[in-house]
CSV table of C-alpha atoms in Angstrom, one decimal:
chain,number,residue,atom,x,y,z
A,1,UNK,CA,-19.6,12.7,2.3
A,2,UNK,CA,-17.5,14.3,-0.4
A,3,UNK,CA,-18.9,15.7,-3.6
A,4,UNK,CA,-18.7,13.3,-6.6
A,5,UNK,CA,-15.8,13.9,-9.0
A,6,UNK,CA,-17.0,15.1,-12.4
A,7,UNK,CA,-16.3,12.8,-15.3
A,8,UNK,CA,-14.4,14.5,-18.1
A,9,UNK,CA,-15.9,13.5,-21.4
A,10,UNK,CA,-12.5,13.9,-23.1
A,11,UNK,CA,-11.3,11.0,-21.0
A,12,UNK,CA,-13.8,8.5,-22.5
A,13,UNK,CA,-11.2,6.1,-23.4
A,14,UNK,CA,-11.6,4.3,-20.0
A,15,UNK,CA,-13.4,1.0,-20.2
A,16,UNK,CA,-15.8,2.0,-17.4
A,17,UNK,CA,-17.1,5.4,-16.2
A,18,UNK,CA,-15.4,6.8,-13.2
A,19,UNK,CA,-17.3,6.4,-10.0
A,20,UNK,CA,-17.5,8.9,-7.1
A,21,UNK,CA,-15.0,8.3,-4.2
A,22,UNK,CA,-17.8,7.7,-1.8
A,23,UNK,CA,-19.8,5.4,-4.0
A,24,UNK,CA,-21.1,1.9,-3.3
A,25,UNK,CA,-18.6,-0.6,-1.9
A,26,UNK,CA,-17.4,-1.9,-5.3
A,27,UNK,CA,-16.3,1.2,-7.1
A,28,UNK,CA,-15.9,-0.7,-10.3
A,29,UNK,CA,-19.5,-1.7,-10.7
A,30,UNK,CA,-20.9,-0.6,-14.0
A,31,UNK,CA,-24.0,1.6,-13.3
A,32,UNK,CA,-25.5,0.3,-16.5
A,33,UNK,CA,-25.9,-3.2,-15.0
A,34,UNK,CA,-29.4,-4.1,-13.8
A,35,UNK,CA,-32.7,-2.3,-14.2
A,36,UNK,CA,-32.5,1.3,-14.7
A,37,UNK,CA,-35.2,2.1,-12.2
A,38,UNK,CA,-33.7,0.1,-9.4
A,39,UNK,CA,-32.1,2.3,-6.8
A,40,UNK,CA,-28.5,1.6,-5.9
A,41,UNK,CA,-28.0,0.1,-2.4
A,42,UNK,CA,-26.8,2.6,0.2
A,43,UNK,CA,-23.4,2.1,1.6
A,44,UNK,CA,-23.4,1.0,5.2
A,45,UNK,CA,-22.5,3.7,7.7
A,46,UNK,CA,-20.0,2.4,10.2
A,47,UNK,CA,-19.8,5.7,12.0
A,48,UNK,CA,-16.5,7.4,12.8
A,49,UNK,CA,-14.7,4.1,12.4
A,50,UNK,CA,-15.5,4.1,8.7
A,51,UNK,CA,-15.3,0.3,8.4
A,52,UNK,CA,-16.6,-2.9,9.7
A,53,UNK,CA,-14.2,-3.3,12.6
A,54,UNK,CA,-14.7,-7.0,13.5
A,55,UNK,CA,-14.4,-8.2,9.9
A,56,UNK,CA,-11.4,-5.8,9.4
A,57,UNK,CA,-9.6,-7.2,12.4
A,58,UNK,CA,-10.2,-10.8,11.4
A,59,UNK,CA,-8.8,-10.2,7.9
A,60,UNK,CA,-5.9,-8.3,9.3
A,61,UNK,CA,-5.0,-11.2,11.7
A,62,UNK,CA,-5.3,-13.7,8.9
A,63,UNK,CA,-3.0,-11.6,6.7
A,64,UNK,CA,-0.4,-11.3,9.5
A,65,UNK,CA,-0.4,-15.1,9.9
A,66,UNK,CA,0.1,-15.7,6.2
A,67,UNK,CA,3.0,-13.2,6.2
A,68,UNK,CA,4.8,-14.2,9.4
A,69,UNK,CA,4.4,-18.1,9.3
A,70,UNK,CA,7.0,-18.5,6.5
A,71,UNK,CA,9.5,-16.3,8.3
A,72,UNK,CA,9.7,-18.7,11.2
A,73,UNK,CA,9.3,-22.0,9.5
A,74,UNK,CA,10.6,-21.7,5.9
A,75,UNK,CA,12.0,-18.3,5.0
A,76,UNK,CA,12.2,-18.8,1.2
A,77,UNK,CA,8.4,-19.0,1.1
A,78,UNK,CA,8.3,-15.4,2.3
A,79,UNK,CA,9.8,-14.4,-1.1
A,80,UNK,CA,6.7,-16.1,-2.8
A,81,UNK,CA,4.5,-14.1,-0.4
A,82,UNK,CA,6.2,-10.9,-1.4
A,83,UNK,CA,6.0,-11.7,-5.1
A,84,UNK,CA,2.3,-12.5,-4.8
A,85,UNK,CA,1.6,-9.3,-2.9
A,86,UNK,CA,3.5,-7.2,-5.5
A,87,UNK,CA,1.7,-8.9,-8.3
A,88,UNK,CA,-1.7,-8.3,-6.8
A,89,UNK,CA,-0.8,-4.7,-6.1
A,90,UNK,CA,0.4,-4.1,-9.7
A,91,UNK,CA,-2.9,-5.7,-11.0
A,92,UNK,CA,-5.0,-3.5,-8.8
A,93,UNK,CA,-3.1,-0.3,-9.7
A,94,UNK,CA,-3.3,-1.1,-13.4
A,95,UNK,CA,-7.0,-1.7,-13.1
A,96,UNK,CA,-7.5,1.5,-11.2
A,97,UNK,CA,-5.5,3.7,-13.5
A,98,UNK,CA,-7.4,2.4,-16.5
A,99,UNK,CA,-10.5,4.2,-15.2
A,100,UNK,CA,-8.6,7.5,-16.1
A,101,UNK,CA,-8.0,6.4,-19.7
A,102,UNK,CA,-4.4,5.3,-19.2
A,103,UNK,CA,-3.4,1.8,-20.5
A,104,UNK,CA,-0.3,0.8,-18.6
A,105,UNK,CA,0.8,-2.7,-19.9
A,106,UNK,CA,0.2,-5.3,-17.3
A,107,UNK,CA,2.5,-8.2,-18.4
A,108,UNK,CA,5.9,-6.4,-18.3
A,109,UNK,CA,4.9,-4.7,-15.0
A,110,UNK,CA,4.2,-8.2,-13.5
A,111,UNK,CA,7.4,-9.6,-14.9
A,112,UNK,CA,9.4,-6.6,-13.8
A,113,UNK,CA,7.9,-6.9,-10.3
A,114,UNK,CA,9.1,-10.5,-10.0
A,115,UNK,CA,12.5,-9.5,-11.3
A,116,UNK,CA,12.9,-6.7,-8.9
A,117,UNK,CA,11.8,-8.8,-5.9
A,118,UNK,CA,14.2,-11.7,-6.8
A,119,UNK,CA,17.1,-9.5,-7.5
A,120,UNK,CA,16.6,-7.7,-4.2
A,121,UNK,CA,16.3,-11.0,-2.3
A,122,UNK,CA,19.4,-12.7,-3.8
A,123,UNK,CA,21.7,-9.7,-4.5
A,124,UNK,CA,20.5,-6.8,-2.3
A,125,UNK,CA,19.5,-3.2,-2.9
A,126,UNK,CA,22.1,-2.5,-5.6
A,127,UNK,CA,20.6,-5.1,-7.8
A,128,UNK,CA,17.1,-3.7,-7.1
A,129,UNK,CA,17.9,-0.6,-9.2
A,130,UNK,CA,18.9,-2.9,-12.1
A,131,UNK,CA,15.6,-4.6,-11.9
A,132,UNK,CA,13.8,-1.3,-12.0
A,133,UNK,CA,15.8,-0.2,-15.1
A,134,UNK,CA,14.9,-3.5,-16.8
A,135,UNK,CA,11.3,-3.1,-16.0
A,136,UNK,CA,11.3,0.5,-17.4
A,137,UNK,CA,12.9,-0.6,-20.7
A,138,UNK,CA,10.7,-3.7,-21.1
A,139,UNK,CA,7.6,-1.6,-20.5
A,140,UNK,CA,8.6,1.0,-23.0
A,141,UNK,CA,9.3,-1.6,-25.7
A,142,UNK,CA,6.1,-3.6,-25.0
A,143,UNK,CA,3.9,-0.5,-25.2
A,144,UNK,CA,5.3,0.4,-28.6
A,145,UNK,CA,3.2,-2.4,-30.1
A,146,UNK,CA,0.1,-0.4,-29.4
A,147,UNK,CA,1.1,2.6,-31.4
A,148,UNK,CA,1.9,6.3,-30.6
A,149,UNK,CA,-1.6,7.3,-29.3
A,150,UNK,CA,-1.3,7.9,-25.6
A,151,UNK,CA,2.2,6.5,-25.3
A,152,UNK,CA,3.5,9.2,-22.9
A,153,UNK,CA,0.4,8.8,-20.7
A,154,UNK,CA,0.7,5.1,-20.5
A,155,UNK,CA,4.4,5.0,-19.8
A,156,UNK,CA,3.9,7.6,-17.1
A,157,UNK,CA,1.2,5.5,-15.5
A,158,UNK,CA,3.4,2.4,-15.7
A,159,UNK,CA,6.3,4.3,-14.1
A,160,UNK,CA,4.0,5.2,-11.2
A,161,UNK,CA,3.0,1.6,-10.7
A,162,UNK,CA,6.5,0.1,-10.9
A,163,UNK,CA,8.0,2.5,-8.4
A,164,UNK,CA,5.0,2.7,-6.1
A,165,UNK,CA,4.4,-1.1,-5.7
A,166,UNK,CA,7.2,-3.6,-6.6
A,167,UNK,CA,10.2,-1.2,-6.2
A,168,UNK,CA,9.3,0.1,-2.7
A,169,UNK,CA,7.9,-3.3,-1.6
A,170,UNK,CA,11.2,-5.0,-2.7
A,171,UNK,CA,13.0,-3.4,0.2
A,172,UNK,CA,11.4,-6.0,2.4
A,173,UNK,CA,13.7,-8.6,0.7
A,174,UNK,CA,17.0,-7.2,2.0
A,175,UNK,CA,15.3,-6.4,5.3
A,176,UNK,CA,14.4,-10.1,5.6
A,177,UNK,CA,17.5,-11.9,4.4
A,178,UNK,CA,20.0,-11.3,7.3
A,179,UNK,CA,20.1,-13.9,10.1
A,180,UNK,CA,17.8,-11.8,12.3
A,181,UNK,CA,15.8,-10.7,9.3
A,182,UNK,CA,12.5,-12.2,10.7
A,183,UNK,CA,12.8,-9.9,13.7
A,184,UNK,CA,13.4,-6.9,11.5
A,185,UNK,CA,10.2,-7.7,9.5
A,186,UNK,CA,8.3,-8.3,12.7
A,187,UNK,CA,9.5,-4.9,14.2
A,188,UNK,CA,8.5,-3.1,10.9
A,189,UNK,CA,5.1,-4.7,10.7
A,190,UNK,CA,4.5,-4.1,14.4
A,191,UNK,CA,5.3,-0.4,13.9
A,192,UNK,CA,2.8,-0.1,11.0
A,193,UNK,CA,0.1,-1.9,13.1
A,194,UNK,CA,0.8,0.3,16.1
A,195,UNK,CA,0.6,3.4,13.9
A,196,UNK,CA,-2.6,2.3,12.3
A,197,UNK,CA,-4.2,1.2,15.6
A,198,UNK,CA,-3.0,4.2,17.6
A,199,UNK,CA,-4.2,6.6,15.0
A,200,UNK,CA,-7.6,4.8,14.7
A,201,UNK,CA,-8.2,4.8,18.4
A,202,UNK,CA,-7.1,8.3,19.0
A,203,UNK,CA,-9.0,9.5,15.9
A,204,UNK,CA,-12.2,7.9,17.0
A,205,UNK,CA,-12.0,9.0,20.6
A,206,UNK,CA,-10.5,12.5,20.2
A,207,UNK,CA,-10.4,13.4,16.5
A,208,UNK,CA,-11.7,17.0,16.0
A,209,UNK,CA,-9.2,18.7,13.7
A,210,UNK,CA,-9.0,17.3,10.1
A,211,UNK,CA,-5.5,16.6,9.0
A,212,UNK,CA,-6.1,16.6,5.3
A,213,UNK,CA,-9.8,17.1,4.7
A,214,UNK,CA,-9.6,17.2,0.9
A,215,UNK,CA,-7.6,13.9,0.7
A,216,UNK,CA,-8.8,11.8,3.7
A,217,UNK,CA,-11.6,13.5,5.7
A,218,UNK,CA,-11.6,11.0,8.6
A,219,UNK,CA,-7.9,11.6,9.4
A,220,UNK,CA,-7.3,14.0,12.3
A,221,UNK,CA,-4.3,15.6,13.8
A,222,UNK,CA,-5.3,13.9,17.1
A,223,UNK,CA,-5.2,10.5,15.3
A,224,UNK,CA,-1.8,11.4,13.9
A,225,UNK,CA,-0.5,12.2,17.4
A,226,UNK,CA,-1.9,8.9,18.6
A,227,UNK,CA,0.0,7.1,15.8
A,228,UNK,CA,3.2,8.7,16.7
A,229,UNK,CA,2.9,8.1,20.4
A,230,UNK,CA,1.8,4.5,20.1
A,231,UNK,CA,4.4,3.5,17.5
A,232,UNK,CA,7.3,5.3,19.3
A,233,UNK,CA,6.5,3.7,22.7
A,234,UNK,CA,5.8,0.3,21.2
A,235,UNK,CA,8.8,0.3,19.0
A,236,UNK,CA,11.1,1.2,21.9
A,237,UNK,CA,10.1,-2.0,23.7
A,238,UNK,CA,10.0,-4.2,20.5
A,239,UNK,CA,13.4,-3.2,19.1
A,240,UNK,CA,15.0,-3.5,22.6
A,241,UNK,CA,13.6,-7.0,23.0
A,242,UNK,CA,14.1,-8.3,19.5
A,243,UNK,CA,17.2,-6.6,18.2
A,244,UNK,CA,18.9,-5.3,21.4
A,245,UNK,CA,18.5,-1.7,20.2
A,246,UNK,CA,18.6,1.1,22.8
A,247,UNK,CA,15.1,2.3,23.7
A,248,UNK,CA,15.7,5.9,22.5
A,249,UNK,CA,16.7,4.5,19.1
A,250,UNK,CA,13.5,2.4,19.1
A,251,UNK,CA,11.4,5.6,19.8
A,252,UNK,CA,13.2,7.3,16.9
A,253,UNK,CA,12.6,4.3,14.6
A,254,UNK,CA,8.9,4.1,15.6
A,255,UNK,CA,8.2,7.8,15.1
A,256,UNK,CA,9.8,8.0,11.7
A,257,UNK,CA,8.2,4.8,10.5
A,258,UNK,CA,4.8,6.0,11.7
A,259,UNK,CA,5.2,9.3,9.7
A,260,UNK,CA,6.1,7.2,6.6
A,261,UNK,CA,3.1,4.9,7.2
A,262,UNK,CA,0.7,7.9,7.5
A,263,UNK,CA,2.2,9.5,4.4
A,264,UNK,CA,1.8,6.3,2.5
A,265,UNK,CA,-1.9,6.1,3.5
A,266,UNK,CA,-2.4,9.7,2.5
A,267,UNK,CA,-0.6,9.1,-0.9
A,268,UNK,CA,-3.0,6.3,-1.8
A,269,UNK,CA,-6.0,8.3,-0.6
A,270,UNK,CA,-4.9,11.2,-2.9
A,271,UNK,CA,-4.5,8.8,-5.8
A,272,UNK,CA,-8.0,7.3,-5.2
A,273,UNK,CA,-9.5,10.8,-5.0
A,274,UNK,CA,-7.9,11.7,-8.3
A,275,UNK,CA,-9.3,8.5,-9.9
A,276,UNK,CA,-12.7,8.9,-8.3
A,277,UNK,CA,-12.7,5.4,-6.7
A,278,UNK,CA,-13.3,4.3,-3.1
A,279,UNK,CA,-11.1,1.2,-2.9
A,280,UNK,CA,-8.5,-0.3,-5.2
A,281,UNK,CA,-10.6,-3.5,-5.3
A,282,UNK,CA,-12.9,-5.5,-2.9
A,283,UNK,CA,-11.0,-8.7,-2.5
A,284,UNK,CA,-10.3,-8.2,1.2
A,285,UNK,CA,-13.5,-7.9,3.3
A,286,UNK,CA,-13.4,-4.9,5.6
A,287,UNK,CA,-10.3,-3.5,3.9
A,288,UNK,CA,-10.9,-3.2,0.2
A,289,UNK,CA,-8.0,-4.3,-1.9
A,290,UNK,CA,-4.4,-5.4,-1.4
A,291,UNK,CA,-3.1,-1.8,-2.0
A,292,UNK,CA,-5.6,-0.6,0.7
A,293,UNK,CA,-3.5,-2.7,3.1
A,294,UNK,CA,-0.1,-2.1,1.5
A,295,UNK,CA,-0.5,1.7,1.3
A,296,UNK,CA,1.3,2.3,4.6
A,297,UNK,CA,3.7,-0.7,4.2
A,298,UNK,CA,5.2,0.4,0.9
A,299,UNK,CA,6.4,3.6,2.4
A,300,UNK,CA,7.2,2.1,5.8
A,301,UNK,CA,9.4,-0.8,4.5
A,302,UNK,CA,12.2,1.2,2.8
A,303,UNK,CA,12.1,3.7,5.7
A,304,UNK,CA,12.6,0.8,8.2
A,305,UNK,CA,15.4,-0.7,6.0
A,306,UNK,CA,17.3,2.6,6.0
A,307,UNK,CA,16.8,3.2,9.7
A,308,UNK,CA,17.7,-0.3,10.8
A,309,UNK,CA,20.8,-0.1,8.6
A,310,UNK,CA,22.0,2.7,10.8
A,311,UNK,CA,20.4,1.9,14.2
A,312,UNK,CA,21.0,-1.9,14.1
A,313,UNK,CA,23.5,-2.6,11.3
A,314,UNK,CA,24.0,-6.2,10.2
A,315,UNK,CA,27.2,-7.7,11.6
């Protein structure tokens, strides 16, 4: 267990006190709720796995079905799924950053996320940058209404949210829109799942050397190696079968996407460490919040888009 992060009294503008990273499952519970003499329930220990594996698998399978079904039966509905995922991610990030005293404005961030996703879907990557610019300007103007106090802090937090969630996730739109887009999304999600599963299994069985102990103590170099091997081997077969890509290119694709996925996971862990929270929310049993599932994907999607643009260019 890591040591609790100290709360800085100068950051008392947060609506709730910051909780330790390894606190009870809902890191947003107010410790003042309930009788003062009632001890807090101890968090369940799931061993080296770190989570309730059966529940986690069931939720993950359900999410994959929700994501993949529109791709094969009614592709425009996939845009709705992307917008919903981005909106939930923005809400979770805004909620989490408010524990540090920052007040990023939620409404322009949600509206900008929708704009970025739709522009990327209908007009491609070039239009995505326009959506990001519109979101930045709208957020700056909206925040002026709350006065100068903390303006730079709030805009900085908003910039982090708009780039980290809707901008990066919007690369899924141009990845999807080609005629073979559904297979590109399947290959990308398969790479992320293989990376997560390979790292999990190798880490549980062989993990001895911490990869980033101050950020994510359960991650090991052995687990990272398992991610690389599983994703490289799996992607070689998947890209050859789905997109007629040479196996060596599939190995390259898998290895690079796996590195991006692991870095995305570490980036979110670093952010949560800094904020002193365990999960972004608790809306997904066995996983935490939407961002606790999107952490790898938001880095993997733009990486996959760039790689497939070179390895399997659209005719």
